[in-house]
Each structure stands twice: as structure tokens, then as C-alpha cells.
mmCIF file of C-alpha atoms in Angstrom:
data_model
loop_
_atom_site.group_PDB
_atom_site.id
_atom_site.type_symbol
_atom_site.label_atom_id
_atom_site.label_comp_id
_atom_site.label_asym_id
_atom_site.label_seq_id
_atom_site.Cartn_x
_atom_site.Cartn_y
_atom_site.Cartn_z
ATOM 1 C CA MET C 4 -0.082 -0.056 -0.032
ATOM 2 C CA SER C 5 1.327 3.430 -0.696
ATOM 3 C CA GLY C 6 2.092 5.767 1.692
ATOM 4 C CA ALA C 7 2.819 9.449 2.376
ATOM 5 C CA ALA C 8 4.021 11.749 -0.031
ATOM 6 C CA LEU C 9 7.350 12.381 -0.223
ATOM 7 C CA LEU C 10 7.609 14.784 -3.136
ATOM 8 C CA SER C 11 4.916 17.146 -4.241
ATOM 9 C CA ALA C 12 4.650 19.756 -6.870
ATOM 10 C CA ARG C 13 2.315 22.477 -6.925
ATOM 11 C CA GLU C 14 1.393 25.096 -9.314
ATOM 12 C CA LEU C 15 4.634 24.218 -11.198
ATOM 13 C CA ARG C 16 5.244 25.936 -14.028
ATOM 14 C CA VAL C 17 8.404 25.141 -16.102
ATOM 15 C CA GLU C 18 9.038 27.021 -19.528
ATOM 16 C CA ARG C 19 12.047 25.641 -22.221
ATOM 17 C CA ARG C 20 12.968 27.461 -25.422
ATOM 18 C CA SER C 21 15.237 26.292 -28.287
ATOM 19 C CA ARG C 22 15.634 26.460 -32.013
ATOM 20 C CA ARG C 23 12.596 24.395 -32.118
ATOM 21 C CA GLY C 24 10.128 26.438 -30.708
ATOM 22 C CA SER C 25 9.258 27.154 -26.760
ATOM 23 C CA PHE C 26 7.105 24.411 -24.662
ATOM 24 C CA THR C 27 5.634 25.101 -21.111
ATOM 25 C CA LEU C 28 5.183 22.545 -18.621
ATOM 26 C CA GLN C 29 2.434 23.406 -16.140
ATOM 27 C CA ILE C 30 1.591 21.052 -13.287
ATOM 28 C CA ASP C 31 -1.218 22.198 -10.225
ATOM 29 C CA ALA C 32 -0.688 19.146 -8.280
ATOM 30 C CA LEU C 33 1.157 16.121 -8.374
ATOM 31 C CA ASP C 34 2.048 13.872 -5.299
ATOM 32 C CA LEU C 35 4.769 10.864 -5.157
ATOM 33 C CA ARG C 36 3.862 8.290 -2.361
ATOM 34 C CA ALA C 37 6.119 5.939 -0.189
ATOM 35 C CA GLY C 38 5.974 2.299 -1.511
ATOM 36 C CA GLU C 39 3.779 3.238 -4.902
ATOM 37 C CA VAL C 40 4.857 3.671 -8.437
ATOM 38 C CA LEU C 41 3.439 6.574 -10.768
ATOM 39 C CA ALA C 42 3.642 5.713 -14.212
ATOM 40 C CA ILE C 43 4.081 8.617 -16.463
ATOM 41 C CA LEU C 44 2.670 8.139 -20.168
ATOM 42 C CA GLY C 45 1.982 10.343 -22.885
ATOM 43 C CA PRO C 46 2.877 10.921 -26.579
ATOM 44 C CA ASN C 47 6.309 12.323 -27.721
ATOM 45 C CA GLY C 48 6.659 15.687 -26.880
ATOM 46 C CA ALA C 49 4.293 15.922 -24.113
ATOM 47 C CA GLY C 50 6.644 17.329 -21.211
ATOM 48 C CA LYS C 51 6.948 13.693 -19.613
ATOM 49 C CA SER C 52 11.127 13.843 -19.165
ATOM 50 C CA THR C 53 10.753 17.702 -18.402
ATOM 51 C CA LEU C 54 8.710 16.799 -15.634
ATOM 52 C CA LEU C 55 11.059 13.985 -14.524
ATOM 53 C CA ARG C 56 13.858 16.552 -14.566
ATOM 54 C CA ALA C 57 11.860 19.102 -12.943
ATOM 55 C CA LEU C 58 11.068 16.953 -10.140
ATOM 56 C CA ALA C 59 14.829 15.730 -9.374
ATOM 57 C CA GLY C 60 15.409 19.704 -9.246
ATOM 58 C CA LEU C 61 17.371 20.224 -12.546
ATOM 59 C CA GLU C 62 14.935 22.215 -14.204
ATOM 60 C CA HIS C 63 14.384 25.685 -12.488
ATOM 61 C CA PRO C 64 10.619 26.211 -12.584
ATOM 62 C CA ALA C 65 9.084 29.572 -13.556
ATOM 63 C CA ARG C 66 6.349 29.353 -10.745
ATOM 64 C CA GLY C 67 5.189 27.173 -8.209
ATOM 65 C CA ALA C 68 7.530 24.880 -5.757
ATOM 66 C CA ILE C 69 8.309 21.287 -5.512
ATOM 67 C CA ASP C 70 8.541 20.419 -2.016
ATOM 68 C CA SER C 71 10.273 17.248 -0.481
ATOM 69 C CA ALA C 72 9.426 15.085 2.765
ATOM 70 C CA ALA C 73 11.885 12.691 2.228
ATOM 71 C CA ALA C 74 14.384 11.675 4.460
ATOM 72 C CA GLY C 75 16.781 10.117 2.140
ATOM 73 C CA PRO C 76 17.942 11.233 -1.580
ATOM 74 C CA ILE C 77 16.244 11.978 -4.583
ATOM 75 C CA THR C 78 17.763 9.852 -7.787
ATOM 76 C CA LEU C 79 17.425 10.107 -11.172
ATOM 77 C CA VAL C 80 18.077 7.465 -13.651
ATOM 78 C CA PHE C 81 18.382 8.387 -16.924
ATOM 79 C CA GLN C 82 17.198 7.142 -20.384
ATOM 80 C CA ARG C 83 20.350 6.292 -21.620
ATOM 81 C CA PRO C 84 22.740 4.847 -18.449
ATOM 82 C CA ALA C 85 26.370 5.637 -18.284
ATOM 83 C CA ALA C 86 29.317 4.140 -16.651
ATOM 84 C CA PHE C 87 32.490 5.461 -15.374
ATOM 85 C CA ALA C 88 35.975 3.850 -15.558
ATOM 86 C CA GLY C 89 36.696 0.824 -13.668
ATOM 87 C CA SER C 90 34.866 -2.309 -12.992
ATOM 88 C CA VAL C 91 31.153 -2.783 -12.216
ATOM 89 C CA ALA C 92 31.609 -3.050 -8.402
ATOM 90 C CA HIS C 93 33.539 0.177 -8.356
ATOM 91 C CA ASN C 94 30.857 2.258 -10.104
ATOM 92 C CA VAL C 95 28.142 1.301 -7.716
ATOM 93 C CA ALA C 96 30.489 2.223 -4.936
ATOM 94 C CA ALA C 97 31.535 5.449 -6.257
ATOM 95 C CA ALA C 98 27.887 6.707 -5.753
ATOM 96 C CA LEU C 99 28.466 6.223 -2.124
ATOM 97 C CA LEU C 100 32.302 8.274 -1.883
ATOM 98 C CA GLY C 101 32.203 10.975 0.630
ATOM 99 C CA ARG C 102 29.555 9.446 2.755
ATOM 100 C CA GLY C 103 31.883 8.507 5.623
ATOM 101 C CA LEU C 104 31.146 4.598 5.375
ATOM 102 C CA GLU C 105 33.426 2.510 6.923
ATOM 103 C CA ARG C 106 35.063 0.028 4.154
ATOM 104 C CA ALA C 107 33.140 -3.400 5.575
ATOM 105 C CA GLN C 108 29.938 -1.512 5.492
ATOM 106 C CA LEU C 109 30.620 0.076 2.093
ATOM 107 C CA GLU C 110 31.002 -2.952 0.450
ATOM 108 C CA ARG C 111 28.231 -4.892 2.163
ATOM 109 C CA ARG C 112 25.818 -2.293 0.384
ATOM 110 C CA VAL C 113 27.363 -2.407 -3.237
ATOM 111 C CA ARG C 114 27.105 -6.497 -2.562
ATOM 112 C CA GLU C 115 23.507 -6.068 -1.971
ATOM 113 C CA ALA C 116 22.667 -3.381 -4.625
ATOM 114 C CA LEU C 117 24.532 -5.880 -6.934
ATOM 115 C CA GLU C 118 22.813 -8.850 -5.914
ATOM 116 C CA ARG C 119 19.056 -6.991 -5.752
ATOM 117 C CA PHE C 120 19.501 -6.608 -9.922
ATOM 118 C CA GLU C 121 21.393 -9.934 -10.465
ATOM 119 C CA ILE C 122 24.554 -8.483 -11.508
ATOM 120 C CA ALA C 123 27.111 -9.488 -8.408
ATOM 121 C CA SER C 124 28.355 -11.900 -10.631
ATOM 122 C CA LEU C 125 29.758 -9.006 -12.974
ATOM 123 C CA ALA C 126 31.297 -7.297 -10.059
ATOM 124 C CA PRO C 127 34.646 -7.056 -11.350
ATOM 125 C CA ARG C 128 34.072 -6.938 -14.873
ATOM 126 C CA ARG C 129 34.886 -3.600 -16.625
ATOM 127 C CA ALA C 130 31.948 -1.496 -16.804
ATOM 128 C CA HIS C 131 32.483 -0.290 -20.583
ATOM 129 C CA THR C 132 31.904 -4.246 -22.005
ATOM 130 C CA LEU C 133 28.492 -4.586 -20.027
ATOM 131 C CA SER C 134 25.761 -4.839 -22.479
ATOM 132 C CA GLY C 135 22.876 -2.507 -22.873
ATOM 133 C CA GLY C 136 20.505 -4.795 -20.096
ATOM 134 C CA GLU C 137 23.470 -4.858 -17.829
ATOM 135 C CA LEU C 138 24.181 -1.223 -18.244
ATOM 136 C CA ARG C 139 20.626 -0.507 -17.200
ATOM 137 C CA ARG C 140 20.606 -3.101 -14.017
ATOM 138 C CA LEU C 141 24.146 -1.226 -13.126
ATOM 139 C CA ALA C 142 22.224 2.240 -13.490
ATOM 140 C CA LEU C 143 19.417 0.631 -11.176
ATOM 141 C CA ALA C 144 22.188 -0.917 -8.492
ATOM 142 C CA ARG C 145 24.004 2.562 -8.348
ATOM 143 C CA ALA C 146 20.356 4.443 -7.610
ATOM 144 C CA PHE C 147 19.371 1.794 -4.900
ATOM 145 C CA VAL C 148 22.682 1.474 -3.169
ATOM 146 C CA LEU C 149 22.138 5.468 -2.066
ATOM 147 C CA ALA C 150 18.692 4.003 -0.322
ATOM 148 C CA PRO C 151 16.749 6.349 -2.131
ATOM 149 C CA ALA C 152 13.671 7.976 -0.630
ATOM 150 C CA VAL C 153 12.463 8.872 -4.102
ATOM 151 C CA LEU C 154 13.296 7.397 -7.528
ATOM 152 C CA LEU C 155 12.991 8.806 -10.614
ATOM 153 C CA LEU C 156 12.879 6.569 -13.598
ATOM 154 C CA ASP C 157 13.312 7.810 -17.509
ATOM 155 C CA GLU C 158 12.254 5.111 -20.031
ATOM 156 C CA PRO C 159 13.825 1.917 -17.805
ATOM 157 C CA PHE C 160 13.246 -0.454 -20.296
ATOM 158 C CA ASP C 161 14.159 1.153 -23.626
ATOM 159 C CA ASP C 162 16.249 -0.595 -25.830
ATOM 160 C CA LEU C 163 15.505 -4.097 -23.943
ATOM 161 C CA ASP C 164 14.337 -7.168 -25.610
ATOM 162 C CA ALA C 165 10.929 -8.792 -24.326
ATOM 163 C CA SER C 166 12.917 -10.995 -21.909
ATOM 164 C CA GLY C 167 14.844 -8.171 -20.603
ATOM 165 C CA GLN C 168 11.998 -6.067 -19.934
ATOM 166 C CA ALA C 169 10.364 -8.962 -18.383
ATOM 167 C CA SER C 170 13.148 -9.776 -16.141
ATOM 168 C CA LEU C 171 13.959 -6.113 -15.121
ATOM 169 C CA SER C 172 10.478 -5.357 -14.282
ATOM 170 C CA LEU C 173 9.853 -8.468 -11.712
ATOM 171 C CA ASP C 174 13.722 -7.279 -10.306
ATOM 172 C CA LEU C 175 12.169 -3.627 -9.981
ATOM 173 C CA ARG C 176 9.214 -4.709 -8.305
ATOM 174 C CA ARG C 177 10.704 -6.193 -5.960
ATOM 175 C CA ALA C 178 13.239 -3.707 -5.061
ATOM 176 C CA ILE C 179 10.253 -1.344 -4.830
ATOM 177 C CA GLY C 180 8.119 -3.396 -2.079
ATOM 178 C CA ASP C 181 11.226 -4.130 -0.061
ATOM 179 C CA THR C 182 12.564 -0.475 0.103
ATOM 180 C CA GLY C 183 9.211 1.477 -0.014
ATOM 181 C CA VAL C 184 10.563 3.639 -1.897
ATOM 182 C CA ALA C 185 8.390 6.615 -3.811
ATOM 183 C CA VAL C 186 8.772 5.978 -7.977
ATOM 184 C CA ALA C 187 8.034 7.927 -10.632
ATOM 185 C CA MET C 188 8.671 6.156 -14.189
ATOM 186 C CA VAL C 189 8.404 7.630 -17.268
ATOM 187 C CA THR C 190 7.842 4.741 -20.200
ATOM 188 C CA HIS C 191 6.489 4.432 -23.686
ATOM 189 C CA ASP C 192 5.846 0.743 -23.205
ATOM 190 C CA LEU C 193 2.244 0.428 -21.840
ATOM 191 C CA ARG C 194 2.522 -3.179 -20.851
ATOM 192 C CA ARG C 195 5.781 -2.440 -18.498
ATOM 193 C CA ALA C 196 3.925 0.197 -17.157
ATOM 194 C CA LEU C 197 1.009 -1.925 -16.194
ATOM 195 C CA LEU C 198 3.242 -4.340 -14.588
ATOM 196 C CA LEU C 199 4.471 -2.099 -12.263
ATOM 197 C CA ALA C 200 2.036 1.125 -11.610
ATOM 198 C CA ASP C 201 -0.282 2.059 -9.167
ATOM 199 C CA ARG C 202 -1.400 5.212 -10.228
ATOM 200 C CA ILE C 203 -1.269 6.483 -13.896
ATOM 201 C CA ALA C 204 -0.788 10.281 -14.975
ATOM 202 C CA VAL C 205 -1.220 11.247 -18.558
ATOM 203 C CA LEU C 206 0.448 13.981 -19.847
ATOM 204 C CA LEU C 207 -0.863 16.093 -22.970
ATOM 205 C CA GLU C 208 0.716 19.032 -24.508
ATOM 206 C CA GLY C 209 2.649 19.649 -21.093
ATOM 207 C CA ARG C 210 -0.259 19.672 -18.871
ATOM 208 C CA LEU C 211 -1.808 16.817 -16.344
ATOM 209 C CA ALA C 212 -5.070 15.709 -18.534
ATOM 210 C CA GLN C 213 -5.847 12.751 -15.895
ATOM 211 C CA ILE C 214 -4.122 11.537 -13.064
ATOM 212 C CA ASP C 215 -5.930 8.433 -10.738
ATOM 213 C CA ARG C 216 -5.670 4.861 -9.852
ATOM 214 C CA ARG C 217 -4.460 2.794 -12.512
ATOM 215 C CA ASP C 218 -7.214 0.624 -13.226
ATOM 216 C CA SER C 219 -9.474 3.692 -13.561
ATOM 217 C CA VAL C 220 -7.663 5.354 -16.055
ATOM 218 C CA LEU C 221 -7.188 2.498 -17.847
ATOM 219 C CA GLU C 222 -11.215 1.797 -17.568
ATOM 220 C CA LYS C 223 -12.353 5.347 -17.596
ATOM 221 C CA PRO C 224 -10.486 7.599 -19.624
ATOM 222 C CA ARG C 225 -11.818 11.324 -19.700
ATOM 223 C CA THR C 226 -11.023 11.949 -23.382
ATOM 224 C CA PRO C 227 -10.545 10.007 -26.751
ATOM 225 C CA GLU C 228 -6.795 11.456 -26.648
ATOM 226 C CA ILE C 229 -6.201 9.713 -22.899
ATOM 227 C CA ALA C 230 -8.049 6.717 -24.028
ATOM 228 C CA ARG C 231 -5.489 6.298 -27.082
ATOM 229 C CA VAL C 232 -2.408 6.904 -24.753
ATOM 230 C CA VAL C 233 -3.785 4.133 -22.326
ATOM 231 C CA GLY C 234 -4.382 1.296 -24.981
ATOM 232 C CA MET C 235 -8.188 1.726 -25.312
ATOM 233 C CA SER C 236 -7.750 1.844 -28.999
ATOM 234 C CA ASN C 237 -11.489 0.790 -30.024
ATOM 235 C CA LEU C 238 -13.159 4.039 -30.126
ATOM 236 C CA VAL C 239 -16.444 4.693 -32.148
ATOM 237 C CA ARG C 240 -18.473 7.541 -32.457
ATOM 238 C CA GLY C 241 -22.412 7.172 -32.129
ATOM 239 C CA VAL C 242 -25.391 8.619 -30.017
ATOM 240 C CA VAL C 243 -27.313 6.699 -27.315
ATOM 241 C CA VAL C 244 -30.267 5.721 -28.027
ATOM 242 C CA ALA C 245 -33.190 3.863 -26.069
ATOM 243 C CA ALA C 246 -32.755 -0.094 -26.630
ATOM 244 C CA PRO C 247 -35.767 -2.487 -27.496
ATOM 245 C CA ASP C 248 -35.303 -3.835 -23.925
ATOM 246 C CA GLY C 249 -35.522 -0.608 -22.238
ATOM 247 C CA GLY C 250 -31.747 -0.032 -21.634
ATOM 248 C CA ARG C 251 -29.345 2.004 -23.443
ATOM 249 C CA ARG C 252 -27.477 1.507 -26.361
ATOM 250 C CA VAL C 253 -24.908 3.451 -28.679
ATOM 251 C CA GLU C 254 -26.131 3.572 -32.297
ATOM 252 C CA VAL C 255 -23.204 3.976 -34.938
ATOM 253 C CA ASP C 256 -25.131 3.970 -38.313
ATOM 254 C CA ALA C 257 -28.606 2.175 -39.070
ATOM 255 C CA HIS C 258 -26.826 -1.469 -39.426
ATOM 256 C CA HIS C 259 -24.656 -1.266 -35.907
ATOM 257 C CA ALA C 260 -25.040 -0.359 -32.400
ATOM 258 C CA ILE C 261 -23.300 -1.206 -28.846
ATOM 259 C CA PRO C 262 -24.944 -2.096 -25.730
ATOM 260 C CA VAL C 263 -24.082 0.152 -23.326
ATOM 261 C CA ARG C 264 -25.034 0.676 -19.389
ATOM 262 C CA THR C 265 -25.255 4.366 -18.825
ATOM 263 C CA ALA C 266 -27.376 7.343 -16.826
ATOM 264 C CA LEU C 267 -26.896 9.411 -20.313
ATOM 265 C CA GLU C 268 -29.848 10.909 -21.825
ATOM 266 C CA THR C 269 -30.844 9.594 -25.298
ATOM 267 C CA GLY C 270 -29.330 12.032 -27.963
ATOM 268 C CA CYS C 271 -26.297 12.500 -26.273
ATOM 269 C CA GLY C 272 -23.340 12.368 -28.709
ATOM 270 C CA VAL C 273 -20.646 10.038 -27.252
ATOM 271 C CA TRP C 274 -17.304 8.266 -27.884
ATOM 272 C CA ALA C 275 -17.845 4.559 -27.037
ATOM 273 C CA GLY C 276 -14.314 3.081 -25.777
ATOM 274 C CA ILE C 277 -13.589 -0.541 -25.823
ATOM 275 C CA ARG C 278 -10.109 -2.245 -24.560
ATOM 276 C CA PRO C 279 -9.055 -4.951 -27.040
ATOM 277 C CA GLU C 280 -9.052 -7.760 -24.173
ATOM 278 C CA HIS C 281 -13.072 -6.575 -23.572
ATOM 279 C CA LEU C 282 -14.121 -6.904 -27.563
ATOM 280 C CA LYS C 283 -14.630 -10.685 -28.337
ATOM 281 C CA ILE C 284 -15.140 -12.948 -31.394
ATOM 282 C CA ASP C 285 -18.320 -14.738 -30.623
ATOM 283 C CA VAL C 286 -17.850 -18.662 -31.007
ATOM 284 C CA GLY C 287 -21.389 -19.592 -29.827
ATOM 285 C CA ARG C 288 -19.879 -21.094 -26.899
ATOM 286 C CA GLY C 289 -21.524 -18.191 -24.199
ATOM 287 C CA GLY C 290 -19.718 -15.786 -21.937
ATOM 288 C CA SER C 291 -18.850 -13.404 -24.679
ATOM 289 C CA GLY C 292 -21.421 -10.946 -24.161
ATOM 290 C CA ILE C 293 -23.919 -9.109 -26.979
ATOM 291 C CA ALA C 294 -23.481 -9.605 -30.488
ATOM 292 C CA ILE C 295 -22.589 -6.270 -32.179
ATOM 293 C CA GLY C 296 -22.482 -7.639 -35.695
ATOM 294 C CA LYS C 297 -20.224 -9.305 -38.268
ATOM 295 C CA ALA C 298 -17.037 -7.974 -38.887
ATOM 296 C CA VAL C 299 -14.336 -9.151 -41.603
ATOM 297 C CA VAL C 300 -10.608 -9.789 -40.370
ATOM 298 C CA ARG C 301 -7.942 -7.275 -41.622
ATOM 299 C CA SER C 302 -5.034 -8.759 -40.064
ATOM 300 C CA VAL C 303 -3.660 -11.369 -37.512
ATOM 301 C CA VAL C 304 -0.282 -10.502 -35.870
ATOM 302 C CA ASP C 305 1.225 -12.856 -33.634
ATOM 303 C CA ASP C 306 4.412 -12.018 -31.309
ATOM 304 C CA GLY C 307 4.522 -15.406 -29.489
ATOM 305 C CA VAL C 308 2.577 -14.278 -26.672
ATOM 306 C CA ALA C 309 -0.669 -12.608 -28.029
ATOM 307 C CA ALA C 310 -2.335 -12.321 -31.399
ATOM 308 C CA SER C 311 -3.312 -9.141 -32.347
ATOM 309 C CA VAL C 312 -6.449 -9.023 -34.652
ATOM 310 C CA ALA C 313 -7.352 -6.165 -36.811
ATOM 311 C CA LEU C 314 -11.216 -6.125 -37.886
ATOM 312 C CA ALA C 315 -13.556 -4.295 -40.149
ATOM 313 C CA TRP C 316 -16.569 -3.406 -38.519
ATOM 314 C CA ALA C 317 -19.193 -0.258 -39.508
ATOM 315 C CA GLY C 318 -16.558 1.291 -41.340
ATOM 316 C CA GLU C 319 -14.185 1.051 -38.307
ATOM 317 C CA GLU C 320 -11.258 -0.958 -37.676
ATOM 318 C CA LEU C 321 -11.517 -2.201 -34.090
ATOM 319 C CA HIS C 322 -9.099 -4.559 -32.489
ATOM 320 C CA THR C 323 -9.202 -7.915 -30.023
ATOM 321 C CA HIS C 324 -6.520 -10.109 -28.724
ATOM 322 C CA LEU C 325 -6.139 -13.586 -28.555
ATOM 323 C CA LEU C 326 -3.733 -16.237 -26.742
ATOM 324 C CA ALA C 327 -1.196 -16.935 -29.573
ATOM 325 C CA GLY C 328 -0.984 -20.369 -30.518
ATOM 326 C CA ARG C 329 -4.217 -21.509 -29.472
ATOM 327 C CA GLY C 330 -7.843 -21.662 -30.825
ATOM 328 C CA LEU C 331 -9.161 -18.705 -33.437
ATOM 329 C CA ALA C 332 -5.618 -17.506 -33.132
ATOM 330 C CA ARG C 333 -4.221 -20.479 -34.974
ATOM 331 C CA SER C 334 -7.444 -20.577 -37.543
ATOM 332 C CA LEU C 335 -7.923 -16.833 -38.385
ATOM 333 C CA GLU C 336 -7.037 -15.529 -41.750
ATOM 334 C CA PRO C 337 -7.304 -12.217 -43.071
ATOM 335 C CA GLY C 338 -11.017 -11.965 -45.031
ATOM 336 C CA ALA C 339 -12.647 -14.204 -42.621
ATOM 337 C CA LEU C 340 -16.111 -13.073 -41.312
ATOM 338 C CA VAL C 341 -16.774 -13.263 -37.764
ATOM 339 C CA VAL C 342 -19.456 -11.992 -35.168
ATOM 340 C CA LEU C 343 -18.096 -9.457 -32.304
ATOM 341 C CA ALA C 344 -19.566 -9.495 -29.293
ATOM 342 C CA VAL C 345 -18.972 -6.980 -26.000
ATOM 343 C CA GLN C 346 -20.411 -6.947 -22.237
ATOM 344 C CA PRO C 347 -22.344 -3.505 -21.503
ATOM 345 C CA GLU C 348 -20.525 -3.276 -18.723
ATOM 346 C CA HIS C 349 -17.218 -3.049 -20.351
ATOM 347 C CA VAL C 350 -18.252 0.092 -22.729
ATOM 348 C CA HIS C 351 -16.740 3.407 -21.226
ATOM 349 C CA LEU C 352 -18.713 6.261 -22.715
ATOM 350 C CA ILE C 353 -17.142 9.945 -23.410
ATOM 351 C CA PRO C 354 -19.486 12.543 -23.977
ATOM 352 C CA VAL C 355 -18.167 14.333 -27.101
ATOM 353 C CA ALA C 356 -18.590 17.840 -25.780
ATOM 354 C CA GLU C 357 -16.784 16.669 -22.511
ATOM 355 C CA ALA C 358 -13.639 18.890 -22.045
ATOM 356 C CA PRO C 359 -10.268 17.651 -20.445
ATOM 357 C CA ARG C 360 -9.400 17.849 -16.916
ATOM 358 C CA ALA C 361 -7.560 16.260 -14.084
ATOM 359 C CA ALA C 362 -9.016 14.201 -11.266
ATOM 360 C CA GLY C 363 -7.655 12.009 -8.544
#
């Protein structure tokens, strides 16, 4: 469970100017809490790395303040980890120089940090010989050896293959749980963010568009732009109408409608959002939900873990996920005709006129 706020930004405004133009980051309120991971998501240029640098004290705000209640260091791990000359152990020990530690205490902390990220066997190696994944582990060991109260991570899984990402995310999750450090993590990898995040903050054009508990942002994004950032790729525009059973549905056109549960009035223009994992291909076995009509398979992309299926429905391209190598994932081919289904409670409605706002 998360604890007290260790780092807080209030009425923060950071202005940056370059040859490419000017950019302003504006954050009304943001807290990093002990034992909690905040994943910061957004498109390129949204201000994610600028926010991380501001929280680390590397950007001078034009307005507002960042207040710390942390008893330990605030440590930033950059997107491109670097290594000093010398051994892996020396690189980690260098972070503790000048702290007055006895030799035995310093060596113990270095050993524990290396073991935490499974690179103790690399301790005597020259750091410049490490692979990209090993360098990332070294950077994290160097950060954790300081016993930080707040850890700021800029793209910690960048350039790692799937196996390396999975292994590092598990080690990082364990380290966070063991130490109670407050973490803010910038990443473009939604899957890794979801493995680690307790809360999600979505940045759009330098503004905090939404911040809340992870599942709340995933299931109830406030705008279509936020929905796309958090993986709700199925967005269809329609109008709320009365259904024959007395309920509600979103009418997309004269032949296509999506069942929904909503208190919105009929006639309200909406975006109907469905996460790919909630859109089902109905094979007649029950449990898939209410059928919403036929679709044509456009493509099936299998990465060995999941098969992503693109489907043409009502003039839109929708997506669903299947378990790779099993059932439909093995037999579906482009051009196949299938029936789609959805549970009404899994359809999220965003009124067309709703303006962006932050919550949580």
C-alpha cells in the first residue's frame, strides 16, 4: 500500500525555449507517495522527461514549487545509462564516496545492490564491456545503493528485448516493495507500465490531463486522446438511444449499435470506448457478451504471446487480442467473417463535448 507523500509539486510551471520553439509544462498538483509507482504516460513531446527533470531539481521552475518530505535522496536514473571507468563494483561504490562509510559497510551495501539486480557475478567486470541490459541493471544498482526515498526513472526498459524487460520489471517491482521507495516512471511501453504502476498520470501538451489509480484511468479515460494513450484503441462515435429491452445502446449507424450501461440521456453524442481485451469474437459458446454484428478480419499479428486481430466493423477498424498459438489465433485468416460481442459494462462512454480535466 502507498504511504505519505514524499515529493509534491504545486502550481508548477516550467518554460523551455530552443531553436525548435518554446514549450511550457504546467502541473497544478502532483504527489509521489512512499511504496507507490506512478507511471507517467503521454505522446512524444508531451513533457514527460521535463517533468521528471523538474522533480529531480534539474529544471528551474518559472513558478510554483516542489516540496520534499523525503528522509533520503531523490535519485534520477536517465534514459541512457552511463558507466564510469573501472569495474562494475567500483561504479556502484562511487555513488557512496564521501559519505563516511567504513569499508566493510560500503562493501556490504555494494554487494546487496548488485545482488538485488542480479549482477553480483559481474562485479569485477570492466563496466564499459557491459551490454545495454546489464548497463540498465548497473544504473539501478547504483541508484538503490544510495537507499533513495524517491526514485525517478526515465524509460527504464528502453532498448531491451521482451525477455530483458520482463526480468528487469520483476526485479524492479521486488526492489520497490522491499524498500518502500516512491517512484515516478516515464515509459512509452504500456505493458511494462501496467506491470509496475499503482497510479497513472497522462500528460498531453504539457498538462496533466488525468491522474488516478491505474485501473480507473485504464477503464475510464476522460477523453479520446487519453483513451488512445492508455490502450483503449477501439473508439467509435455514435449517439445514445433507447434499446428495445428498455436499456441503452450507442447507435453508430442504421445497422450497427453497441449495448451500454449508462445514465446519459438519449440523443447524447458520445465516443464508445472498448479495450481490445474486452472485445470478443463470438464462437457460440456463451460468455462473450451481446453480439454487435459481423466483422471482417483484416490482419492477425502474432508475437508469440498474444495475437492482435484487426477487424473491419461499421467502417471502423477495431482490435481484439487472442492467446497466441491456440484456438482462433491459429485458424483466423484475413478476409474471414466473424461475429463480435461485448459486455455492456465494458463499454466506456465519453461525451463528445466533455472537456479535458484532471482528477485524483
